[in-house]
PDB file of N, CA, C and O in Angstrom:
ATOM      1  N   UNK A   1      -9.470 -11.721 -25.246  1.00 75.00           N
ATOM      2  CA  UNK A   1      -8.422 -10.801 -25.522  1.00 75.00           C
ATOM      3  C   UNK A   1      -9.849  -9.624 -25.212  1.00 75.00           C
ATOM      4  O   UNK A   1     -10.447  -9.817 -25.468  1.00 75.00           O
ATOM      5  N   UNK A   2      -9.451  -9.115 -24.222  1.00 82.00           N
ATOM      6  CA  UNK A   2     -10.654  -7.370 -24.379  1.00 82.00           C
ATOM      7  C   UNK A   2     -10.127  -5.974 -25.244  1.00 82.00           C
ATOM      8  O   UNK A   2      -9.211  -5.989 -26.114  1.00 82.00           O
ATOM      9  N   UNK A   3     -11.556  -6.097 -24.841  1.00 87.00           N
ATOM     10  CA  UNK A   3     -11.502  -4.425 -26.568  1.00 87.00           C
ATOM     11  C   UNK A   3     -11.241  -3.367 -25.902  1.00 87.00           C
ATOM     12  O   UNK A   3     -11.073  -3.550 -25.083  1.00 87.00           O
ATOM     13  N   UNK A   4     -11.153  -2.207 -26.678  1.00 89.00           N
ATOM     14  CA  UNK A   4     -10.784  -0.906 -25.928  1.00 89.00           C
ATOM     15  C   UNK A   4     -11.967  -0.209 -25.046  1.00 89.00           C
ATOM     16  O   UNK A   4     -11.383  -0.155 -24.551  1.00 89.00           O
ATOM     17  N   UNK A   5     -13.015  -0.223 -25.598  1.00 90.00           N
ATOM     18  CA  UNK A   5     -14.401  -0.193 -24.826  1.00 90.00           C
ATOM     19  C   UNK A   5     -14.471  -1.151 -23.171  1.00 90.00           C
ATOM     20  O   UNK A   5     -14.265  -0.147 -22.144  1.00 90.00           O
ATOM     21  N   UNK A   6     -13.775  -1.927 -22.797  1.00 87.00           N
ATOM     22  CA  UNK A   6     -13.327  -2.018 -21.868  1.00 87.00           C
ATOM     23  C   UNK A   6     -12.397  -1.601 -20.052  1.00 87.00           C
ATOM     24  O   UNK A   6     -12.305  -1.866 -19.877  1.00 87.00           O
ATOM     25  N   UNK A   7     -11.236  -2.098 -21.685  1.00 87.00           N
ATOM     26  CA  UNK A   7     -10.470  -1.961 -21.285  1.00 87.00           C
ATOM     27  C   UNK A   7     -10.195  -0.815 -20.290  1.00 87.00           C
ATOM     28  O   UNK A   7      -9.577  -0.116 -19.477  1.00 87.00           O
ATOM     29  N   UNK A   8     -11.004   0.437 -20.899  1.00 88.00           N
ATOM     30  CA  UNK A   8     -11.024   2.074 -20.779  1.00 88.00           C
ATOM     31  C   UNK A   8     -12.097   1.805 -19.993  1.00 88.00           C
ATOM     32  O   UNK A   8     -11.549   2.491 -18.635  1.00 88.00           O
ATOM     33  N   UNK A   9     -13.596   1.168 -19.308  1.00 86.00           N
ATOM     34  CA  UNK A   9     -13.889   1.301 -17.732  1.00 86.00           C
ATOM     35  C   UNK A   9     -13.605   0.293 -17.330  1.00 86.00           C
ATOM     36  O   UNK A   9     -13.408   1.030 -16.262  1.00 86.00           O
ATOM     37  N   UNK A  10     -12.168  -0.197 -17.348  1.00 85.00           N
ATOM     38  CA  UNK A  10     -10.667  -1.360 -16.491  1.00 85.00           C
ATOM     39  C   UNK A  10     -10.347   0.119 -16.099  1.00 85.00           C
ATOM     40  O   UNK A  10      -9.740  -0.325 -14.656  1.00 85.00           O
ATOM     41  N   UNK A  11      -9.864   0.385 -16.098  1.00 86.00           N
ATOM     42  CA  UNK A  11      -8.720   1.926 -15.913  1.00 86.00           C
ATOM     43  C   UNK A  11      -9.517   3.276 -16.287  1.00 86.00           C
ATOM     44  O   UNK A  11      -8.679   3.240 -14.927  1.00 86.00           O
ATOM     45  N   UNK A  12     -10.619   3.108 -16.070  1.00 87.00           N
ATOM     46  CA  UNK A  12     -11.386   4.757 -15.672  1.00 87.00           C
ATOM     47  C   UNK A  12     -12.056   4.267 -13.822  1.00 87.00           C
ATOM     48  O   UNK A  12     -12.292   5.191 -13.899  1.00 87.00           O
ATOM     49  N   UNK A  13     -12.257   3.350 -13.746  1.00 85.00           N
ATOM     50  CA  UNK A  13     -13.332   3.173 -12.602  1.00 85.00           C
ATOM     51  C   UNK A  13     -12.774   2.252 -11.654  1.00 85.00           C
ATOM     52  O   UNK A  13     -11.606   1.775 -11.910  1.00 85.00           O
ATOM     53  N   UNK A  14     -13.112   2.586 -10.758  1.00 86.00           N
ATOM     54  CA  UNK A  14     -13.066   2.010  -9.141  1.00 86.00           C
ATOM     55  C   UNK A  14     -12.595   0.089  -9.139  1.00 86.00           C
ATOM     56  O   UNK A  14     -14.479  -0.001  -9.817  1.00 86.00           O
ATOM     57  N   UNK A  15     -11.877  -0.751  -8.472  1.00 85.00           N
ATOM     58  CA  UNK A  15     -12.644  -2.074  -8.935  1.00 85.00           C
ATOM     59  C   UNK A  15     -12.903  -2.157  -7.473  1.00 85.00           C
ATOM     60  O   UNK A  15     -12.617  -1.709  -6.357  1.00 85.00           O
ATOM     61  N   UNK A  16     -13.916  -3.310  -7.302  1.00 88.00           N
ATOM     62  CA  UNK A  16     -14.073  -4.284  -6.540  1.00 88.00           C
ATOM     63  C   UNK A  16     -13.420  -5.916  -6.283  1.00 88.00           C
ATOM     64  O   UNK A  16     -14.497  -5.802  -6.783  1.00 88.00           O
ATOM     65  N   UNK A  17     -12.728  -5.493  -5.552  1.00 84.00           N
ATOM     66  CA  UNK A  17     -12.135  -6.967  -5.676  1.00 84.00           C
ATOM     67  C   UNK A  17     -12.727  -7.833  -3.925  1.00 84.00           C
ATOM     68  O   UNK A  17     -12.588  -7.350  -3.281  1.00 84.00           O
ATOM     69  N   UNK A  18     -12.847  -8.940  -4.780  1.00 87.00           N
ATOM     70  CA  UNK A  18     -13.861  -9.761  -4.131  1.00 87.00           C
ATOM     71  C   UNK A  18     -13.220 -11.004  -3.552  1.00 87.00           C
ATOM     72  O   UNK A  18     -12.348 -12.150  -3.919  1.00 87.00           O
ATOM     73  N   UNK A  19     -13.057 -11.898  -2.830  1.00 84.00           N
ATOM     74  CA  UNK A  19     -12.114 -13.054  -1.847  1.00 84.00           C
ATOM     75  C   UNK A  19     -13.219 -13.532  -0.772  1.00 84.00           C
ATOM     76  O   UNK A  19     -13.767 -12.741  -0.531  1.00 84.00           O
ATOM     77  N   UNK A  20     -12.796 -14.833  -0.665  1.00 86.00           N
ATOM     78  CA  UNK A  20     -13.398 -16.156   0.776  1.00 86.00           C
ATOM     79  C   UNK A  20     -12.265 -16.500   1.071  1.00 86.00           C
ATOM     80  O   UNK A  20     -10.987 -16.963   0.303  1.00 86.00           O
ATOM     81  N   UNK A  21     -11.866 -16.460   2.590  1.00 82.00           N
ATOM     82  CA  UNK A  21     -10.987 -17.449   2.941  1.00 82.00           C
ATOM     83  C   UNK A  21     -12.018 -18.129   4.001  1.00 82.00           C
ATOM     84  O   UNK A  21     -12.633 -16.689   5.232  1.00 82.00           O
ATOM     85  N   UNK A  22     -12.180 -19.137   4.989  1.00 86.00           N
ATOM     86  CA  UNK A  22     -13.036 -19.785   5.317  1.00 86.00           C
ATOM     87  C   UNK A  22     -14.521 -19.683   6.007  1.00 86.00           C
ATOM     88  O   UNK A  22     -15.381 -19.496   6.477  1.00 86.00           O
ATOM     89  N   UNK A  23     -14.931 -19.111   4.470  1.00 88.00           N
ATOM     90  CA  UNK A  23     -15.982 -19.379   4.185  1.00 88.00           C
ATOM     91  C   UNK A  23     -16.143 -18.761   4.485  1.00 88.00           C
ATOM     92  O   UNK A  23     -18.410 -18.104   5.217  1.00 88.00           O
ATOM     93  N   UNK A  24     -15.857 -16.700   4.681  1.00 86.00           N
ATOM     94  CA  UNK A  24     -16.108 -15.819   5.146  1.00 86.00           C
ATOM     95  C   UNK A  24     -15.424 -14.485   3.569  1.00 86.00           C
ATOM     96  O   UNK A  24     -14.710 -14.397   3.453  1.00 86.00           O
ATOM     97  N   UNK A  25     -16.996 -14.828   3.035  1.00 89.00           N
ATOM     98  CA  UNK A  25     -16.305 -13.049   1.543  1.00 89.00           C
ATOM     99  C   UNK A  25     -16.161 -12.095   2.688  1.00 89.00           C
ATOM    100  O   UNK A  25     -16.420 -11.866   3.618  1.00 89.00           O
ATOM    101  N   UNK A  26     -15.047 -11.597   1.671  1.00 85.00           N
ATOM    102  CA  UNK A  26     -15.069 -10.455   1.979  1.00 85.00           C
ATOM    103  C   UNK A  26     -14.949  -9.432   0.529  1.00 85.00           C
ATOM    104  O   UNK A  26     -14.522  -9.811  -0.485  1.00 85.00           O
ATOM    105  N   UNK A  27     -14.964  -7.949   0.550  1.00 87.00           N
ATOM    106  CA  UNK A  27     -14.704  -7.480  -0.641  1.00 87.00           C
ATOM    107  C   UNK A  27     -14.306  -6.033  -0.309  1.00 87.00           C
ATOM    108  O   UNK A  27     -15.022  -5.238   0.899  1.00 87.00           O
ATOM    109  N   UNK A  28     -13.141  -5.045  -1.187  1.00 82.00           N
ATOM    110  CA  UNK A  28     -11.955  -4.299  -0.126  1.00 82.00           C
ATOM    111  C   UNK A  28     -11.922  -3.773  -2.254  1.00 82.00           C
ATOM    112  O   UNK A  28     -12.094  -3.657  -3.223  1.00 82.00           O
ATOM    113  N   UNK A  29     -12.177  -2.377  -2.203  1.00 84.00           N
ATOM    114  CA  UNK A  29     -12.221  -1.980  -3.143  1.00 84.00           C
ATOM    115  C   UNK A  29     -10.004  -0.813  -3.278  1.00 84.00           C
ATOM    116  O   UNK A  29      -9.980  -1.592  -2.403  1.00 84.00           O
ATOM    117  N   UNK A  30     -10.509  -1.249  -4.486  1.00 84.00           N
ATOM    118  CA  UNK A  30      -9.060  -1.530  -5.439  1.00 84.00           C
ATOM    119  C   UNK A  30      -8.452   0.389  -5.989  1.00 84.00           C
ATOM    120  O   UNK A  30      -9.319  -0.198  -7.581  1.00 84.00           O
ATOM    121  N   UNK A  31      -7.987   1.239  -5.894  1.00 82.00           N
ATOM    122  CA  UNK A  31      -7.379   1.722  -6.655  1.00 82.00           C
ATOM    123  C   UNK A  31      -7.082   2.014  -7.758  1.00 82.00           C
ATOM    124  O   UNK A  31      -6.490   3.131  -8.139  1.00 82.00           O
ATOM    125  N   UNK A  32      -5.733   1.459  -6.980  1.00 85.00           N
ATOM    126  CA  UNK A  32      -4.631   1.240  -7.524  1.00 85.00           C
ATOM    127  C   UNK A  32      -4.576  -0.266  -8.979  1.00 85.00           C
ATOM    128  O   UNK A  32      -4.022  -1.452  -8.656  1.00 85.00           O
ATOM    129  N   UNK A  33      -3.892  -0.168  -9.625  1.00 87.00           N
ATOM    130  CA  UNK A  33      -5.140  -0.816 -10.227  1.00 87.00           C
ATOM    131  C   UNK A  33      -4.498  -0.590 -12.577  1.00 87.00           C
ATOM    132  O   UNK A  33      -4.101   0.421 -12.752  1.00 87.00           O
ATOM    133  N   UNK A  34      -3.964  -1.879 -13.453  1.00 89.00           N
ATOM    134  CA  UNK A  34      -4.416  -1.525 -14.677  1.00 89.00           C
ATOM    135  C   UNK A  34      -3.954  -2.592 -15.644  1.00 89.00           C
ATOM    136  O   UNK A  34      -4.227  -3.899 -15.030  1.00 89.00           O
ATOM    137  N   UNK A  35      -4.395  -2.578 -16.482  1.00 89.00           N
ATOM    138  CA  UNK A  35      -4.907  -3.082 -17.860  1.00 89.00           C
ATOM    139  C   UNK A  35      -3.335  -2.868 -18.818  1.00 89.00           C
ATOM    140  O   UNK A  35      -2.970  -1.808 -19.074  1.00 89.00           O
ATOM    141  N   UNK A  36      -2.504  -3.926 -19.031  1.00 89.00           N
ATOM    142  CA  UNK A  36      -1.470  -4.452 -19.690  1.00 89.00           C
ATOM    143  C   UNK A  36      -1.499  -4.097 -20.762  1.00 89.00           C
ATOM    144  O   UNK A  36      -3.434  -4.532 -21.315  1.00 89.00           O
ATOM    145  N   UNK A  37      -0.742  -4.225 -21.727  1.00 86.00           N
ATOM    146  CA  UNK A  37      -0.785  -3.996 -23.350  1.00 86.00           C
ATOM    147  C   UNK A  37      -1.693  -5.183 -24.142  1.00 86.00           C
ATOM    148  O   UNK A  37      -2.921  -5.654 -24.527  1.00 86.00           O
ATOM    149  N   UNK A  38      -1.640  -6.530 -23.210  1.00 87.00           N
ATOM    150  CA  UNK A  38      -1.689  -7.906 -23.743  1.00 87.00           C
ATOM    151  C   UNK A  38      -2.785  -8.372 -22.282  1.00 87.00           C
ATOM    152  O   UNK A  38      -3.399  -9.209 -23.069  1.00 87.00           O
ATOM    153  N   UNK A  39      -3.817  -7.124 -22.263  1.00 85.00           N
ATOM    154  CA  UNK A  39      -4.492  -7.449 -20.903  1.00 85.00           C
ATOM    155  C   UNK A  39      -5.400  -8.365 -20.180  1.00 85.00           C
ATOM    156  O   UNK A  39      -6.184  -8.660 -19.353  1.00 85.00           O
ATOM    157  N   UNK A  40      -3.703  -8.264 -19.428  1.00 89.00           N
ATOM    158  CA  UNK A  40      -3.728  -8.474 -18.047  1.00 89.00           C
ATOM    159  C   UNK A  40      -4.034  -7.044 -16.887  1.00 89.00           C
ATOM    160  O   UNK A  40      -4.323  -6.360 -17.263  1.00 89.00           O
ATOM    161  N   UNK A  41      -4.384  -8.715 -16.128  1.00 87.00           N
ATOM    162  CA  UNK A  41      -4.911  -6.788 -14.748  1.00 87.00           C
ATOM    163  C   UNK A  41      -4.467  -7.200 -14.705  1.00 87.00           C
ATOM    164  O   UNK A  41      -4.012  -8.237 -13.343  1.00 87.00           O
ATOM    165  N   UNK A  42      -4.102  -6.251 -13.283  1.00 87.00           N
ATOM    166  CA  UNK A  42      -2.672  -5.585 -12.320  1.00 87.00           C
ATOM    167  C   UNK A  42      -2.936  -5.119 -11.196  1.00 87.00           C
ATOM    168  O   UNK A  42      -4.103  -3.733 -11.672  1.00 87.00           O
ATOM    169  N   UNK A  43      -2.891  -5.068 -10.148  1.00 84.00           N
ATOM    170  CA  UNK A  43      -4.195  -5.169  -8.488  1.00 84.00           C
ATOM    171  C   UNK A  43      -2.582  -4.763  -7.752  1.00 84.00           C
ATOM    172  O   UNK A  43      -1.625  -5.849  -8.058  1.00 84.00           O
ATOM    173  N   UNK A  44      -2.548  -3.242  -6.929  1.00 80.00           N
ATOM    174  CA  UNK A  44      -1.696  -2.739  -6.248  1.00 80.00           C
ATOM    175  C   UNK A  44      -1.972  -3.113  -4.993  1.00 80.00           C
ATOM    176  O   UNK A  44      -3.173  -2.913  -4.681  1.00 80.00           O
ATOM    177  N   UNK A  45      -0.710  -4.149  -4.317  1.00 70.00           N
ATOM    178  CA  UNK A  45      -1.337  -4.568  -2.990  1.00 70.00           C
ATOM    179  C   UNK A  45      -0.645  -4.066  -2.439  1.00 70.00           C
ATOM    180  O   UNK A  45      -0.263  -3.717  -1.258  1.00 70.00           O
ATOM    181  N   UNK A  46      -1.693  -2.696  -1.797  1.00 68.00           N
ATOM    182  CA  UNK A  46      -1.224  -1.816  -0.972  1.00 68.00           C
ATOM    183  C   UNK A  46      -1.657  -2.253   0.640  1.00 68.00           C
ATOM    184  O   UNK A  46      -1.258  -2.091   1.880  1.00 68.00           O
ATOM    185  N   UNK A  47      -2.754  -2.000   0.863  1.00 63.00           N
ATOM    186  CA  UNK A  47      -3.430  -2.640   1.864  1.00 63.00           C
ATOM    187  C   UNK A  47      -4.238  -3.876   1.961  1.00 63.00           C
ATOM    188  O   UNK A  47      -4.767  -4.737   3.846  1.00 63.00           O
ATOM    189  N   UNK A  48      -3.775  -5.460   1.383  1.00 59.00           N
ATOM    190  CA  UNK A  48      -4.965  -6.465   1.356  1.00 59.00           C
ATOM    191  C   UNK A  48      -4.025  -7.036   2.263  1.00 59.00           C
ATOM    192  O   UNK A  48      -4.842  -7.231   3.617  1.00 59.00           O
ATOM    193  N   UNK A  49      -2.159  -7.094   2.582  1.00 63.00           N
ATOM    194  CA  UNK A  49      -2.355  -7.456   3.798  1.00 63.00           C
ATOM    195  C   UNK A  49      -1.357  -7.080   5.119  1.00 63.00           C
ATOM    196  O   UNK A  49      -2.070  -7.808   5.919  1.00 63.00           O
ATOM    197  N   UNK A  50      -2.160  -5.651   5.223  1.00 61.00           N
ATOM    198  CA  UNK A  50      -3.255  -5.139   6.848  1.00 61.00           C
ATOM    199  C   UNK A  50      -4.701  -5.805   6.755  1.00 61.00           C
ATOM    200  O   UNK A  50      -4.169  -6.019   7.668  1.00 61.00           O
ATOM    201  N   UNK A  51      -4.683  -5.558   5.819  1.00 58.00           N
ATOM    202  CA  UNK A  51      -6.210  -6.194   6.295  1.00 58.00           C
ATOM    203  C   UNK A  51      -5.898  -8.041   6.953  1.00 58.00           C
ATOM    204  O   UNK A  51      -6.862  -8.200   7.759  1.00 58.00           O
ATOM    205  N   UNK A  52      -4.682  -8.800   6.962  1.00 58.00           N
ATOM    206  CA  UNK A  52      -4.543 -10.265   6.697  1.00 58.00           C
ATOM    207  C   UNK A  52      -4.632 -10.196   7.562  1.00 58.00           C
ATOM    208  O   UNK A  52      -4.927 -10.833   8.040  1.00 58.00           O
ATOM    209  N   UNK A  53      -3.401  -9.145   8.027  1.00 61.00           N
ATOM    210  CA  UNK A  53      -2.486  -9.297   9.807  1.00 61.00           C
ATOM    211  C   UNK A  53      -3.793  -8.967  10.348  1.00 61.00           C
ATOM    212  O   UNK A  53      -3.312  -9.587  11.104  1.00 61.00           O
ATOM    213  N   UNK A  54      -4.576  -8.070  10.230  1.00 60.00           N
ATOM    214  CA  UNK A  54      -5.379  -8.262  11.779  1.00 60.00           C
ATOM    215  C   UNK A  54      -6.291  -8.515  11.872  1.00 60.00           C
ATOM    216  O   UNK A  54      -6.302  -9.622  12.478  1.00 60.00           O
ATOM    217  N   UNK A  55      -6.745  -9.192  10.530  1.00 59.00           N
ATOM    218  CA  UNK A  55      -7.566 -10.806  10.684  1.00 59.00           C
ATOM    219  C   UNK A  55      -7.330 -11.915  11.457  1.00 59.00           C
ATOM    220  O   UNK A  55      -7.047 -12.376  12.212  1.00 59.00           O
ATOM    221  N   UNK A  56      -6.206 -12.520  11.179  1.00 58.00           N
ATOM    222  CA  UNK A  56      -5.135 -13.373  11.921  1.00 58.00           C
ATOM    223  C   UNK A  56      -4.927 -13.009  12.471  1.00 58.00           C
ATOM    224  O   UNK A  56      -5.485 -13.708  13.226  1.00 58.00           O
ATOM    225  N   UNK A  57      -4.380 -11.296  13.773  1.00 58.00           N
ATOM    226  CA  UNK A  57      -4.478 -11.129  14.863  1.00 58.00           C
ATOM    227  C   UNK A  57      -5.819 -11.418  15.943  1.00 58.00           C
ATOM    228  O   UNK A  57      -5.482 -12.041  16.695  1.00 58.00           O
ATOM    229  N   UNK A  58      -6.954 -11.128  15.322  1.00 55.00           N
ATOM    230  CA  UNK A  58      -8.178 -10.935  15.968  1.00 55.00           C
ATOM    231  C   UNK A  58      -9.127 -12.351  15.556  1.00 55.00           C
ATOM    232  O   UNK A  58      -9.430 -13.291  17.056  1.00 55.00           O
ATOM    233  N   UNK A  59      -8.315 -13.515  15.286  1.00 52.00           N
ATOM    234  CA  UNK A  59      -8.664 -14.878  15.276  1.00 52.00           C
ATOM    235  C   UNK A  59      -7.785 -15.977  16.473  1.00 52.00           C
ATOM    236  O   UNK A  59      -8.029 -16.359  16.416  1.00 52.00           O
ATOM    237  N   UNK A  60      -6.659 -15.109  17.253  1.00 46.00           N
ATOM    238  CA  UNK A  60      -6.210 -16.000  17.587  1.00 46.00           C
ATOM    239  C   UNK A  60      -7.160 -15.814  19.120  1.00 46.00           C
ATOM    240  O   UNK A  60      -7.380 -14.827  19.394  1.00 46.00           O
TER     241      UNK A  60
END
């Protein structure tokens, strides 16, 4: 369970979300996010799919 100080930091600051595909790391800023009452992290996927599609086209 996340304490209130951790929830506040997560809600008030921008996140950096890191992924790795094909041994290539990628980090994207995440502005649309929240922490639910039960401590779950919620991320709004606005541009992540766009980046994936662009990457897929460039690999062809």
